Amino acid sequence: MNKTYLSHFILFFFLISFFSLFQAQTGVSVSPPRLYFESTAGNSNTQKITVTNVSTKNSLDLAISLGDWEYNEKGENMMSAANSLKVSCAGWVSVKKEDNYFSLGPGERKDIDVTITVPNKLSDTLEAHSAVLYVSQMNPVDDVDSKGAKIKVSIRSGIKIFHKLPSAKAKKIEIQNLTFDKSKKQLNLFFENEGNVWTDGKVYTDFVNVENGKKVSIDAIVFYTMPGNKREMNISLPEDLPKGKYTASVMIDYGDNNLELGELNFMYD
């Protein structure tokens, strides 16, 4: 593979993954970005998504497909083939036959019904499942890169799907450890979702100088978890934090008056 072809291939992949940067030329908007379902075994539930061709000049041929996703320990999205993960509900998800493939002219939009039908008998004991619904462009369009070279641009947008049984109500975040990494000037927070439902929230961190009582707070960090997720969060110290002895206070707020607290004493020198 020559360097020119390789650079175009890399750019093509970049455009697929981060299409929002190029929506002025070609793009598809899908909303909402997440669907939340709740139903019991044997029942169906339907919600709508809206797919919009934001291009002003290109028609798009689009296809619906399904996949799986999960968070890694850093909270990043990891995508997998449909029905490959234990938490998958991709096999429960369906759209109308006429919505599997469709075309949208410039500026045109289409509403699509997304249905989840839970099996009469579940094959696992999980109370929360997930999947991802993809809207993919099947007709790549011409574009140019920053150097004027011709490229083909194709778009794929994903919608996360969450499903829970009515019994999935227990939210529990537990801090496992809190350490200070002097070489990286950061706190390392380890926590786990020990509940039976997805749990999102924010981590608030304060640094109190033990010698003079001055407190420095940093911006809250948003996190997302699924049941059983173990998470490692790296919290950087403020760049202008004076040297000294500190108490770091970490508070995880995950809604409904649920809080998890942790403290660590460390020397910053």
Coordinates of C-alpha atoms in Angstrom, one line a residue:
M1 CA 0.0 0.0 0.0
N2 CA 1.6 3.3 -1.1
K3 CA 1.7 6.3 1.2
T4 CA -0.8 8.4 -0.8
Y5 CA -3.4 5.6 -0.7
L6 CA -2.7 4.9 3.0
S7 CA -3.3 8.6 3.9
H8 CA -6.6 8.6 2.0
F9 CA -7.6 5.4 3.7
I10 CA -6.9 6.8 7.1
L11 CA -8.8 10.0 6.3
F12 CA -11.7 7.9 5.0
F13 CA -11.9 6.0 8.3
F14 CA -11.6 9.3 10.2
L15 CA -14.5 10.7 8.3
I16 CA -16.7 7.7 9.0
S17 CA -15.9 7.8 12.7
F18 CA -16.2 11.6 13.2
F19 CA -18.6 12.6 10.5
S20 CA -20.0 15.5 12.6
L21 CA -17.0 17.6 11.5
F22 CA -18.1 17.4 7.9
Q23 CA -21.9 17.8 8.2
A24 CA -21.8 21.1 6.3
Q25 CA -21.0 19.0 3.2
T26 CA -22.5 15.6 3.9
G27 CA -24.1 14.2 7.0
V28 CA -26.9 12.5 8.8
S29 CA -28.4 13.6 12.1
V30 CA -30.1 11.0 14.2
S31 CA -32.1 11.9 17.3
P32 CA -32.4 11.2 20.2
P33 CA -28.9 9.8 20.6
R34 CA -30.2 7.3 23.3
L35 CA -33.3 5.2 23.7
Y36 CA -34.4 3.9 27.1
F37 CA -36.9 1.0 27.3
E38 CA -38.6 -0.7 30.2
S39 CA -40.8 -3.7 29.8
T40 CA -41.4 -7.2 31.1
A41 CA -40.7 -10.6 29.5
G42 CA -43.0 -11.2 26.5
N43 CA -43.9 -7.6 25.9
S44 CA -43.1 -5.1 23.3
N45 CA -42.3 -1.4 23.5
T46 CA -41.8 1.1 20.7
Q47 CA -40.1 4.5 20.4
K48 CA -39.4 6.9 17.5
I49 CA -36.1 8.2 16.1
T50 CA -35.8 10.9 13.5
V51 CA -33.2 10.6 10.8
T52 CA -32.3 13.8 8.9
N53 CA -30.1 14.3 5.8
V54 CA -28.4 17.6 6.8
S55 CA -26.7 17.9 3.4
T56 CA -27.8 20.7 1.1
K57 CA -26.9 18.9 -2.1
N58 CA -26.5 15.1 -1.7
S59 CA -29.1 12.4 -1.5
L60 CA -28.4 9.6 0.9
D61 CA -29.2 5.9 0.6
L62 CA -29.4 4.6 4.2
A63 CA -29.6 1.3 5.9
I64 CA -30.4 0.2 9.5
S65 CA -28.3 -2.4 11.3
L66 CA -27.6 -3.5 14.9
G67 CA -24.6 -4.1 17.0
D68 CA -23.4 -4.3 20.6
W69 CA -21.4 -1.9 22.8
E70 CA -19.9 -1.7 26.2
Y71 CA -17.7 0.6 28.3
N72 CA -14.1 -0.2 29.0
E73 CA -12.5 0.6 32.4
K74 CA -11.8 4.2 31.2
G75 CA -15.5 4.7 30.3
E76 CA -14.8 4.7 26.5
N77 CA -17.2 3.1 24.1
M78 CA -16.2 -0.3 22.7
M79 CA -18.3 -1.6 19.8
S80 CA -18.9 -5.2 18.9
A81 CA -20.9 -7.4 16.6
A82 CA -24.6 -7.8 17.3
N83 CA -25.4 -10.5 19.9
S84 CA -21.8 -11.0 20.8
L85 CA -21.9 -9.5 24.4
K86 CA -23.6 -11.0 27.4
V87 CA -25.6 -7.7 27.9
S88 CA -26.8 -7.7 24.3
C89 CA -30.5 -7.1 23.5
A90 CA -29.8 -6.6 19.8
G91 CA -31.8 -9.6 18.9
W92 CA -34.9 -8.1 20.6
V93 CA -34.7 -4.9 18.4
S94 CA -36.6 -4.5 15.2
V95 CA -37.8 -1.8 12.7
K96 CA -40.5 -2.0 10.0
K97 CA -39.4 -3.8 6.9
E98 CA -39.7 -0.7 4.8
D99 CA -37.4 1.2 7.1
N100 CA -34.4 -1.2 6.8
Y101 CA -33.4 0.6 3.6
F102 CA -34.5 4.1 2.6
S103 CA -33.3 7.2 0.8
L104 CA -33.4 10.9 1.9
G105 CA -33.1 13.9 -0.3
P106 CA -31.2 17.0 0.8
G107 CA -32.8 18.3 4.0
E108 CA -35.3 15.5 4.1
R109 CA -36.1 13.7 7.4
K110 CA -37.8 10.4 8.3
D111 CA -39.3 9.1 11.5
I112 CA -38.6 5.4 12.3
D113 CA -40.3 3.2 14.9
V114 CA -37.8 1.2 16.9
T115 CA -39.4 -1.7 18.7
I116 CA -38.0 -4.0 21.5
T117 CA -39.8 -7.3 22.1
V118 CA -38.5 -9.1 25.1
P119 CA -38.5 -12.9 24.9
N120 CA -41.0 -14.8 27.0
K121 CA -38.1 -16.6 28.7
L122 CA -34.8 -14.8 29.3
S123 CA -31.6 -16.7 28.7
D124 CA -29.8 -14.8 31.5
T125 CA -30.4 -13.3 34.9
L126 CA -29.4 -9.8 33.9
E127 CA -32.0 -7.1 34.5
A128 CA -30.4 -4.5 32.2
H129 CA -29.4 -5.0 28.6
S130 CA -28.0 -2.8 25.8
A131 CA -27.5 -2.6 22.0
V132 CA -26.7 0.0 19.3
L133 CA -28.7 0.8 16.2
Y134 CA -26.7 2.1 13.3
V135 CA -27.9 4.3 10.5
S136 CA -25.3 3.8 7.7
Q137 CA -24.9 5.6 4.3
M138 CA -24.7 3.1 1.5
N139 CA -23.7 5.6 -1.3
P140 CA -20.4 7.3 -0.6
V141 CA -20.3 10.8 -2.0
D142 CA -17.4 12.8 -3.5
D143 CA -15.5 15.2 -1.3
V144 CA -12.0 16.7 -1.1
D145 CA -9.5 16.6 1.7
S146 CA -7.5 19.6 3.1
K147 CA -5.0 19.3 0.3
G148 CA -7.6 19.2 -2.4
A149 CA -7.4 15.5 -3.2
K150 CA -10.6 13.7 -4.1
I151 CA -12.0 11.3 -1.5
K152 CA -15.2 9.3 -0.9
V153 CA -17.1 10.1 2.3
S154 CA -19.5 7.6 4.0
I155 CA -21.4 8.2 7.2
R156 CA -22.5 6.0 10.0
S157 CA -24.3 7.2 13.1
G158 CA -25.2 5.1 16.1
I159 CA -27.9 5.3 18.7
K160 CA -27.4 3.6 22.1
I161 CA -30.3 1.4 23.2
F162 CA -30.9 0.6 26.9
H163 CA -33.5 -1.9 28.2
K164 CA -34.3 -2.7 31.8
L165 CA -36.8 -4.9 33.5
P166 CA -39.1 -3.1 36.1
S167 CA -37.1 -4.9 38.8
A168 CA -33.9 -3.1 37.8
K169 CA -34.0 -0.3 40.3
A170 CA -30.9 -0.7 42.5
K171 CA -28.3 2.0 42.0
K172 CA -25.1 1.5 43.9
I173 CA -21.7 3.0 43.1
E174 CA -18.9 1.8 45.4
I175 CA -15.4 3.3 45.7
Q176 CA -12.8 0.6 45.6
N177 CA -9.6 2.7 46.0
L178 CA -8.2 6.2 45.8
T179 CA -4.5 6.7 45.2
F180 CA -2.1 9.5 44.4
D181 CA 0.3 9.2 41.4
K182 CA 3.1 11.7 42.2
S183 CA 4.9 11.2 38.8
K184 CA 1.7 12.0 36.8
K185 CA 0.3 14.6 39.3
Q186 CA -3.0 12.9 39.5
L187 CA -5.5 11.0 41.6
N188 CA -6.5 7.6 40.5
L189 CA -10.1 6.8 41.5
F190 CA -11.4 3.2 41.2
F191 CA -15.1 2.5 41.6
E192 CA -17.7 0.0 40.5
N193 CA -21.3 -0.1 39.6
E194 CA -22.6 -2.7 42.0
G195 CA -26.3 -2.1 41.2
N196 CA -28.5 -3.8 38.6
V197 CA -29.2 -0.8 36.4
W198 CA -27.2 1.7 34.4
T199 CA -26.0 4.6 36.6
D200 CA -24.6 8.0 35.5
G201 CA -23.4 10.9 37.5
K202 CA -20.6 13.3 38.3
V203 CA -17.4 13.2 40.3
Y204 CA -16.6 16.3 42.4
T205 CA -13.1 16.7 43.8
D206 CA -11.7 19.2 46.4
F207 CA -8.2 19.7 47.5
V208 CA -7.7 21.2 51.0
N209 CA -4.3 22.4 52.1
V210 CA -3.9 20.9 55.6
E211 CA -1.5 23.7 56.7
N212 CA -3.6 26.8 55.8
G213 CA -7.0 25.4 55.2
K214 CA -7.3 26.7 51.6
K215 CA -9.6 24.7 49.4
V216 CA -9.3 24.3 45.6
S217 CA -12.1 22.7 43.6
I218 CA -12.0 21.4 40.1
D219 CA -14.7 20.9 37.5
A220 CA -16.9 17.9 37.9
I221 CA -16.2 14.9 35.7
V222 CA -19.2 13.1 34.1
F223 CA -19.3 9.3 34.0
Y224 CA -21.5 6.6 32.6
T225 CA -21.7 3.0 33.8
M226 CA -23.6 -0.2 33.2
P227 CA -24.1 -2.9 36.0
G228 CA -20.9 -4.6 36.9
N229 CA -18.7 -2.0 35.3
K230 CA -15.3 -1.4 37.0
R231 CA -14.1 2.1 36.4
E232 CA -10.7 3.8 36.7
M233 CA -10.8 7.6 36.5
N234 CA -7.7 9.8 36.4
I235 CA -8.2 13.2 38.1
S236 CA -5.5 15.7 37.3
L237 CA -4.3 18.1 40.0
P238 CA -4.8 21.8 39.2
E239 CA -1.8 23.1 37.4
D240 CA -1.3 26.0 39.8
L241 CA -1.8 23.9 43.0
P242 CA 0.9 25.1 45.6
K243 CA 3.2 22.5 47.1
G244 CA 2.1 21.2 50.5
K245 CA 0.2 18.5 52.4
Y246 CA -3.3 18.0 51.2
T247 CA -6.5 16.1 51.9
A248 CA -8.3 15.2 48.7
S249 CA -12.1 14.7 49.0
V250 CA -13.9 12.9 46.2
M251 CA -17.7 12.8 46.0
I252 CA -19.6 10.7 43.5
D253 CA -23.1 12.1 42.9
Y254 CA -25.2 9.6 41.0
G255 CA -28.6 11.2 41.5
D256 CA -31.7 10.6 43.7
N257 CA -29.6 11.7 46.7
N258 CA -27.1 8.9 46.2
L259 CA -23.6 9.9 47.2
E260 CA -20.3 8.0 47.6
L261 CA -17.5 9.7 49.4
G262 CA -13.7 9.1 49.6
E263 CA -10.8 10.9 51.1
L264 CA -7.0 10.7 50.7
N265 CA -4.1 12.4 52.4
F266 CA -1.0 13.0 50.3
M267 CA 2.1 15.2 50.1
Y268 CA 2.5 17.3 47.0
D269 CA 6.1 18.4 46.6

